[in-house]
Amino acid sequence: MIRVVVTGASGKMGREVVRAVTAEPDMTVVAAVDPLHAGEAVEGIRVTGDLRDAIEASSPDVLVDFTRPEAVAANVRAAASSGIDCVVGTTGVPIATFEEIAEGAPEGVCVFVAPNFAIGAVLMMRFAREAARYLPHVEIVELHHDRKADAPSGTAIRTAEGISQARTVVPAAPGRESEVADGARGAVVAGVTVHSVRLPGLVAHQEVIFGGPGQTLTIRHDSLDRTSFMPGVVMAIRAVRERSGLVVGLEEIL
Ligand code: NAP
């Protein structure tokens, strides 16, 4: 049995993680941590407030963190320094932060970070890289629920980085100099224009739109429900037991 501690257990993703881990035959939730929600119950498991106490009391093998950008580094540092492998879904934190934590961790500890645990989203990023080799004019529109803490999304940043590595030509993105309202042309990430939409009713969606003479190509992925992320999370919990150091992206363990 893989013993799992979930941080952010009372959050939207954390609750799904507790449910998904509980449903697997080879893993179990030994602690659920969420400081402002201590005393609540998630799937019948009592939420506690202090990660270090939870680690000491429950001896977990793996931490799964879906919290907030300002909380994740301290959680992962506390777990990794205690020899616990980490699966990180929280976005909005530079990879360099996790690199430094993984380097300082005891030998054999794995810190796995994925901006998107949905397999369809990983395929979208792969197809976008492929298309960018032939259609270098591209912009990204990412759409998320209105309580998302970071913009642009971690997935959009990773998609832009992949496109920037894949394309050999970097065309100019016209229109920025003639913006009538600030930000109308979006943000630039790794040379790619990214637009962020935040609305109630959305979960996590992204379009990568390529343009060429007389044609466009749109690659779109929709996470319609948070269960879309769970097969990837469960896969990562198993994978970190076999890996060490920093591993970034679900594609590394597929
Ligand atoms: P959420 O509903 O706000 O849940 C976050 C939870 O973490 C909240 O209950 C929050 O408590 C709690 N928290 C805050 N500080 C904490 C700490 N120090 N220790 C433990 N828990 C703490 O957000 P969400 O929608 O679940 O998303 C969480 C993160 O996952 C975000 O960064 C989001 O972008 C990311 N995400 C990633 C993926 C992926 O595939 N990688 C998919 C979806 C979401 P309070 O309510 O008191 O602040």
XYZ file of C-alpha atoms and ligand atoms in Angstrom:
302
model
C 0.000 0.000 0.000
C 1.315 3.453 -0.930
C 0.602 5.799 1.977
C -0.525 9.220 0.696
C -0.835 12.592 2.432
C -3.006 15.124 0.565
C -2.444 18.861 1.099
C -5.282 21.158 0.099
C -7.586 18.229 0.928
C -10.669 20.433 1.372
C -10.162 22.200 -1.967
C -11.809 21.329 -5.268
C -8.870 19.245 -6.510
C -7.864 17.933 -3.090
C -11.296 16.377 -2.550
C -11.084 14.609 -5.907
C -7.599 13.341 -5.045
C -8.789 11.914 -1.720
C -11.678 10.202 -3.558
C -9.445 8.857 -6.357
C -6.713 7.535 -4.047
C -9.292 5.899 -1.783
C -10.746 4.083 -4.804
C -7.392 2.532 -5.835
C -6.482 -0.901 -4.461
C -2.769 -0.202 -3.927
C -2.869 3.211 -2.208
C -4.510 4.813 0.802
C -4.916 8.344 2.217
C -3.186 8.393 5.602
C -3.524 12.156 6.171
C -5.548 15.060 4.753
C -4.166 18.533 5.499
C -5.763 21.944 4.970
C -4.995 24.539 7.696
C -8.159 26.647 7.502
C -10.383 23.574 7.199
C -9.050 21.464 10.088
C -11.794 19.387 11.669
C -13.789 18.999 8.429
C -14.215 15.521 6.928
C -13.381 14.608 3.323
C -14.561 11.163 2.237
C -14.799 10.257 5.911
C -11.186 11.311 6.588
C -10.620 14.005 9.204
C -8.759 17.051 7.889
C -5.883 18.301 10.038
C -4.064 21.631 10.012
C -0.328 20.985 10.276
C 1.617 19.070 7.637
C 4.680 18.360 9.795
C 2.500 16.887 12.553
C 0.620 14.840 9.949
C 3.882 13.487 8.513
C 5.104 12.515 11.957
C 1.832 10.860 12.907
C 1.124 8.977 9.665
C 4.508 8.196 7.985
C 3.350 8.814 4.393
C 5.277 7.638 1.318
C 3.896 10.296 -1.068
C 2.613 13.869 -0.737
C 0.037 15.120 -3.258
C -0.273 18.919 -3.258
C -3.089 20.891 -4.876
C -3.034 24.076 -2.796
C -2.091 27.614 -3.689
C 1.057 29.160 -5.222
C 2.036 30.762 -1.891
C 1.675 27.473 0.045
C 3.040 24.755 -2.195
C 6.805 25.309 -1.800
C 6.730 25.045 2.005
C 4.616 21.883 1.816
C 6.861 20.195 -0.752
C 10.000 21.241 1.116
C 8.666 19.802 4.386
C 7.759 16.510 2.728
C 10.813 16.086 0.491
C 13.237 16.881 3.326
C 11.557 14.081 5.314
C 12.226 11.610 2.476
C 8.686 11.705 1.069
C 8.144 11.639 -2.707
C 5.999 14.524 -3.961
C 3.336 14.865 -6.660
C 2.666 18.546 -7.307
C -0.335 19.864 -9.216
C -0.384 23.420 -7.851
C 0.412 25.916 -10.581
C 1.783 29.461 -10.570
C 5.234 28.665 -9.137
C 8.458 28.675 -11.210
C 9.966 25.232 -11.849
C 13.263 26.567 -10.436
C 11.647 26.507 -6.970
C 11.034 22.753 -7.218
C 14.464 22.206 -8.764
C 16.055 23.734 -5.680
C 13.844 21.659 -3.336
C 14.624 18.427 -5.221
C 18.349 19.176 -5.131
C 18.249 19.684 -1.372
C 16.203 16.535 -0.701
C 17.695 13.246 0.503
C 18.931 10.883 -2.219
C 16.175 8.931 -3.990
C 13.366 11.417 -3.308
C 11.311 12.364 -6.377
C 9.553 15.698 -6.868
C 7.115 15.302 -9.737
C 5.447 18.462 -11.071
C 2.793 18.585 -13.795
C 0.930 21.717 -14.880
C -1.796 19.461 -16.251
C -2.657 15.900 -15.203
C -5.262 15.393 -17.949
C -3.958 13.029 -20.602
C -5.882 14.896 -23.322
C -4.115 18.118 -22.351
C -0.718 16.439 -22.599
C -1.657 15.261 -26.098
C -2.825 18.793 -26.974
C 0.623 20.111 -25.980
C 2.341 17.414 -28.035
C 0.186 18.117 -31.127
C 0.799 21.867 -30.700
C 4.568 21.313 -30.734
C 4.226 19.228 -33.896
C 2.024 21.816 -35.660
C 4.331 24.704 -34.690
C 7.096 23.238 -36.850
C 4.942 23.901 -39.935
C 2.629 26.723 -38.800
C 4.695 29.177 -36.724
C 1.926 31.816 -36.403
C 0.111 30.755 -33.253
C -1.753 32.161 -30.256
C -3.124 30.429 -27.150
C -6.504 31.067 -25.517
C -6.842 29.447 -22.096
C -10.185 29.479 -20.279
C -10.684 28.677 -16.590
C -13.149 29.054 -13.717
C -13.244 32.478 -12.080
C -11.497 31.402 -8.842
C -8.235 30.362 -10.469
C -5.324 31.954 -8.584
C -2.828 32.362 -11.443
C -2.920 33.707 -15.001
C -1.871 32.599 -17.498
C -2.373 28.938 -16.573
C 0.565 26.590 -16.046
C -0.636 24.593 -19.040
C -0.596 27.679 -21.272
C 2.944 28.516 -20.135
C 4.142 24.962 -20.810
C 2.389 24.897 -24.193
C 4.041 28.193 -25.148
C 7.455 26.900 -24.060
C 6.961 23.746 -26.162
C 5.933 25.787 -29.209
C 8.909 28.067 -28.774
C 11.289 25.089 -28.692
C 9.645 23.463 -31.722
C 9.290 26.312 -34.187
C 12.260 27.399 -36.199
C 10.732 30.717 -37.305
C 9.399 33.254 -34.781
C 6.998 35.557 -36.632
C 6.073 38.983 -35.263
C 2.755 39.154 -33.382
C 1.122 42.228 -34.930
C -1.285 44.646 -33.260
C 0.363 45.219 -29.887
C 1.516 48.718 -30.806
C -2.037 49.707 -31.785
C -3.862 48.372 -28.685
C -6.778 50.653 -27.837
C -7.163 49.057 -24.398
C -4.134 47.781 -22.436
C -3.766 44.015 -22.610
C -6.103 43.583 -25.591
C -3.426 41.571 -27.404
C -2.742 39.351 -24.398
C 0.493 38.427 -22.620
C 3.654 37.125 -24.263
C 5.039 33.845 -22.889
C 8.178 32.396 -24.491
C 7.405 34.532 -27.556
C 3.823 33.240 -27.870
C 0.735 35.436 -27.294
C -1.528 34.022 -24.560
C -5.057 35.191 -23.669
C -6.676 34.225 -20.343
C -10.453 33.993 -19.920
C -11.931 33.662 -16.387
C -15.638 32.882 -16.048
C -17.921 30.971 -13.691
C -19.090 27.746 -15.276
C -15.733 26.943 -16.882
C -13.403 24.231 -15.528
C -10.132 24.139 -17.547
C -9.992 24.598 -21.311
C -7.436 25.632 -23.901
C -7.319 26.404 -27.594
C -4.109 26.619 -29.562
C -4.900 28.473 -32.781
C -2.494 28.308 -35.703
C -2.848 30.581 -38.726
C -1.415 30.308 -42.211
C -2.279 31.722 -45.621
C -5.969 30.957 -46.189
C -6.266 28.494 -43.295
C -6.370 28.054 -39.539
C -5.875 24.997 -37.362
C -7.354 24.871 -33.858
C -6.329 22.284 -31.291
C -8.702 22.363 -28.326
C -8.822 20.479 -25.055
C -11.589 20.649 -22.446
C -11.462 19.339 -18.905
C -15.197 19.176 -18.276
C -14.844 17.772 -14.796
C -12.016 17.512 -12.248
C -12.113 13.717 -12.559
C -10.224 14.289 -15.851
C -7.063 14.891 -13.817
C -7.309 11.826 -11.584
C -5.910 9.025 -13.795
C -2.802 11.185 -14.230
C -2.515 11.871 -10.494
C -2.851 8.175 -9.636
C -0.259 7.301 -12.299
C 2.116 9.889 -10.820
C 1.700 8.542 -7.272
C 2.908 5.144 -8.519
C 5.646 6.621 -10.719
C 7.337 8.749 -8.046
C 8.070 5.591 -6.044
C 10.318 4.468 -8.938
C 11.938 7.814 -9.784
C 14.236 10.323 -8.127
C 15.054 14.010 -8.494
C 12.857 16.548 -10.292
C 10.547 15.214 -13.019
C 8.362 17.711 -14.918
C 5.331 16.856 -17.041
C 2.972 13.894 -17.268
C 4.481 13.014 -20.650
C 7.622 11.904 -18.760
C 5.733 9.043 -17.081
C 3.108 8.116 -19.688
P -8.957 25.425 -4.236
O -10.327 24.837 -4.380
O -8.815 26.837 -3.803
O -8.166 24.467 -3.220
C -6.945 24.777 -2.631
C -7.024 24.329 -1.205
O -5.736 24.432 -0.598
C -7.986 25.204 -0.373
O -8.801 24.396 0.441
C -7.001 26.046 0.423
O -7.538 26.523 1.630
C -5.916 25.027 0.662
N -4.665 25.564 1.205
C -4.196 26.841 1.202
N -2.990 26.889 1.812
C -2.711 25.623 2.230
C -1.610 25.040 2.931
N -0.557 25.755 3.337
N -1.637 23.696 3.165
C -2.682 22.946 2.772
N -3.751 23.454 2.116
C -3.763 24.770 1.839
O -8.152 25.274 -5.602
P -8.222 24.083 -6.672
O -9.135 24.452 -7.773
O -8.384 22.793 -5.965
O -6.750 24.190 -7.282
C -5.587 24.003 -6.478
C -4.342 24.163 -7.351
O -4.302 23.109 -8.318
C -4.275 25.474 -8.144
O -2.940 25.933 -8.170
C -4.724 25.049 -9.541
O -4.210 25.893 -10.555
C -4.097 23.683 -9.601
N -4.666 22.769 -10.582
C -3.798 21.983 -11.241
C -4.242 21.041 -12.129
C -3.238 20.158 -12.808
O -3.644 19.291 -13.603
N -1.955 20.300 -12.509
C -5.614 20.901 -12.358
C -6.509 21.721 -11.673
C -6.019 22.642 -10.764
P -8.313 27.969 1.623
O -9.605 27.734 0.917
O -8.483 28.243 3.071
O -7.393 28.928 0.916
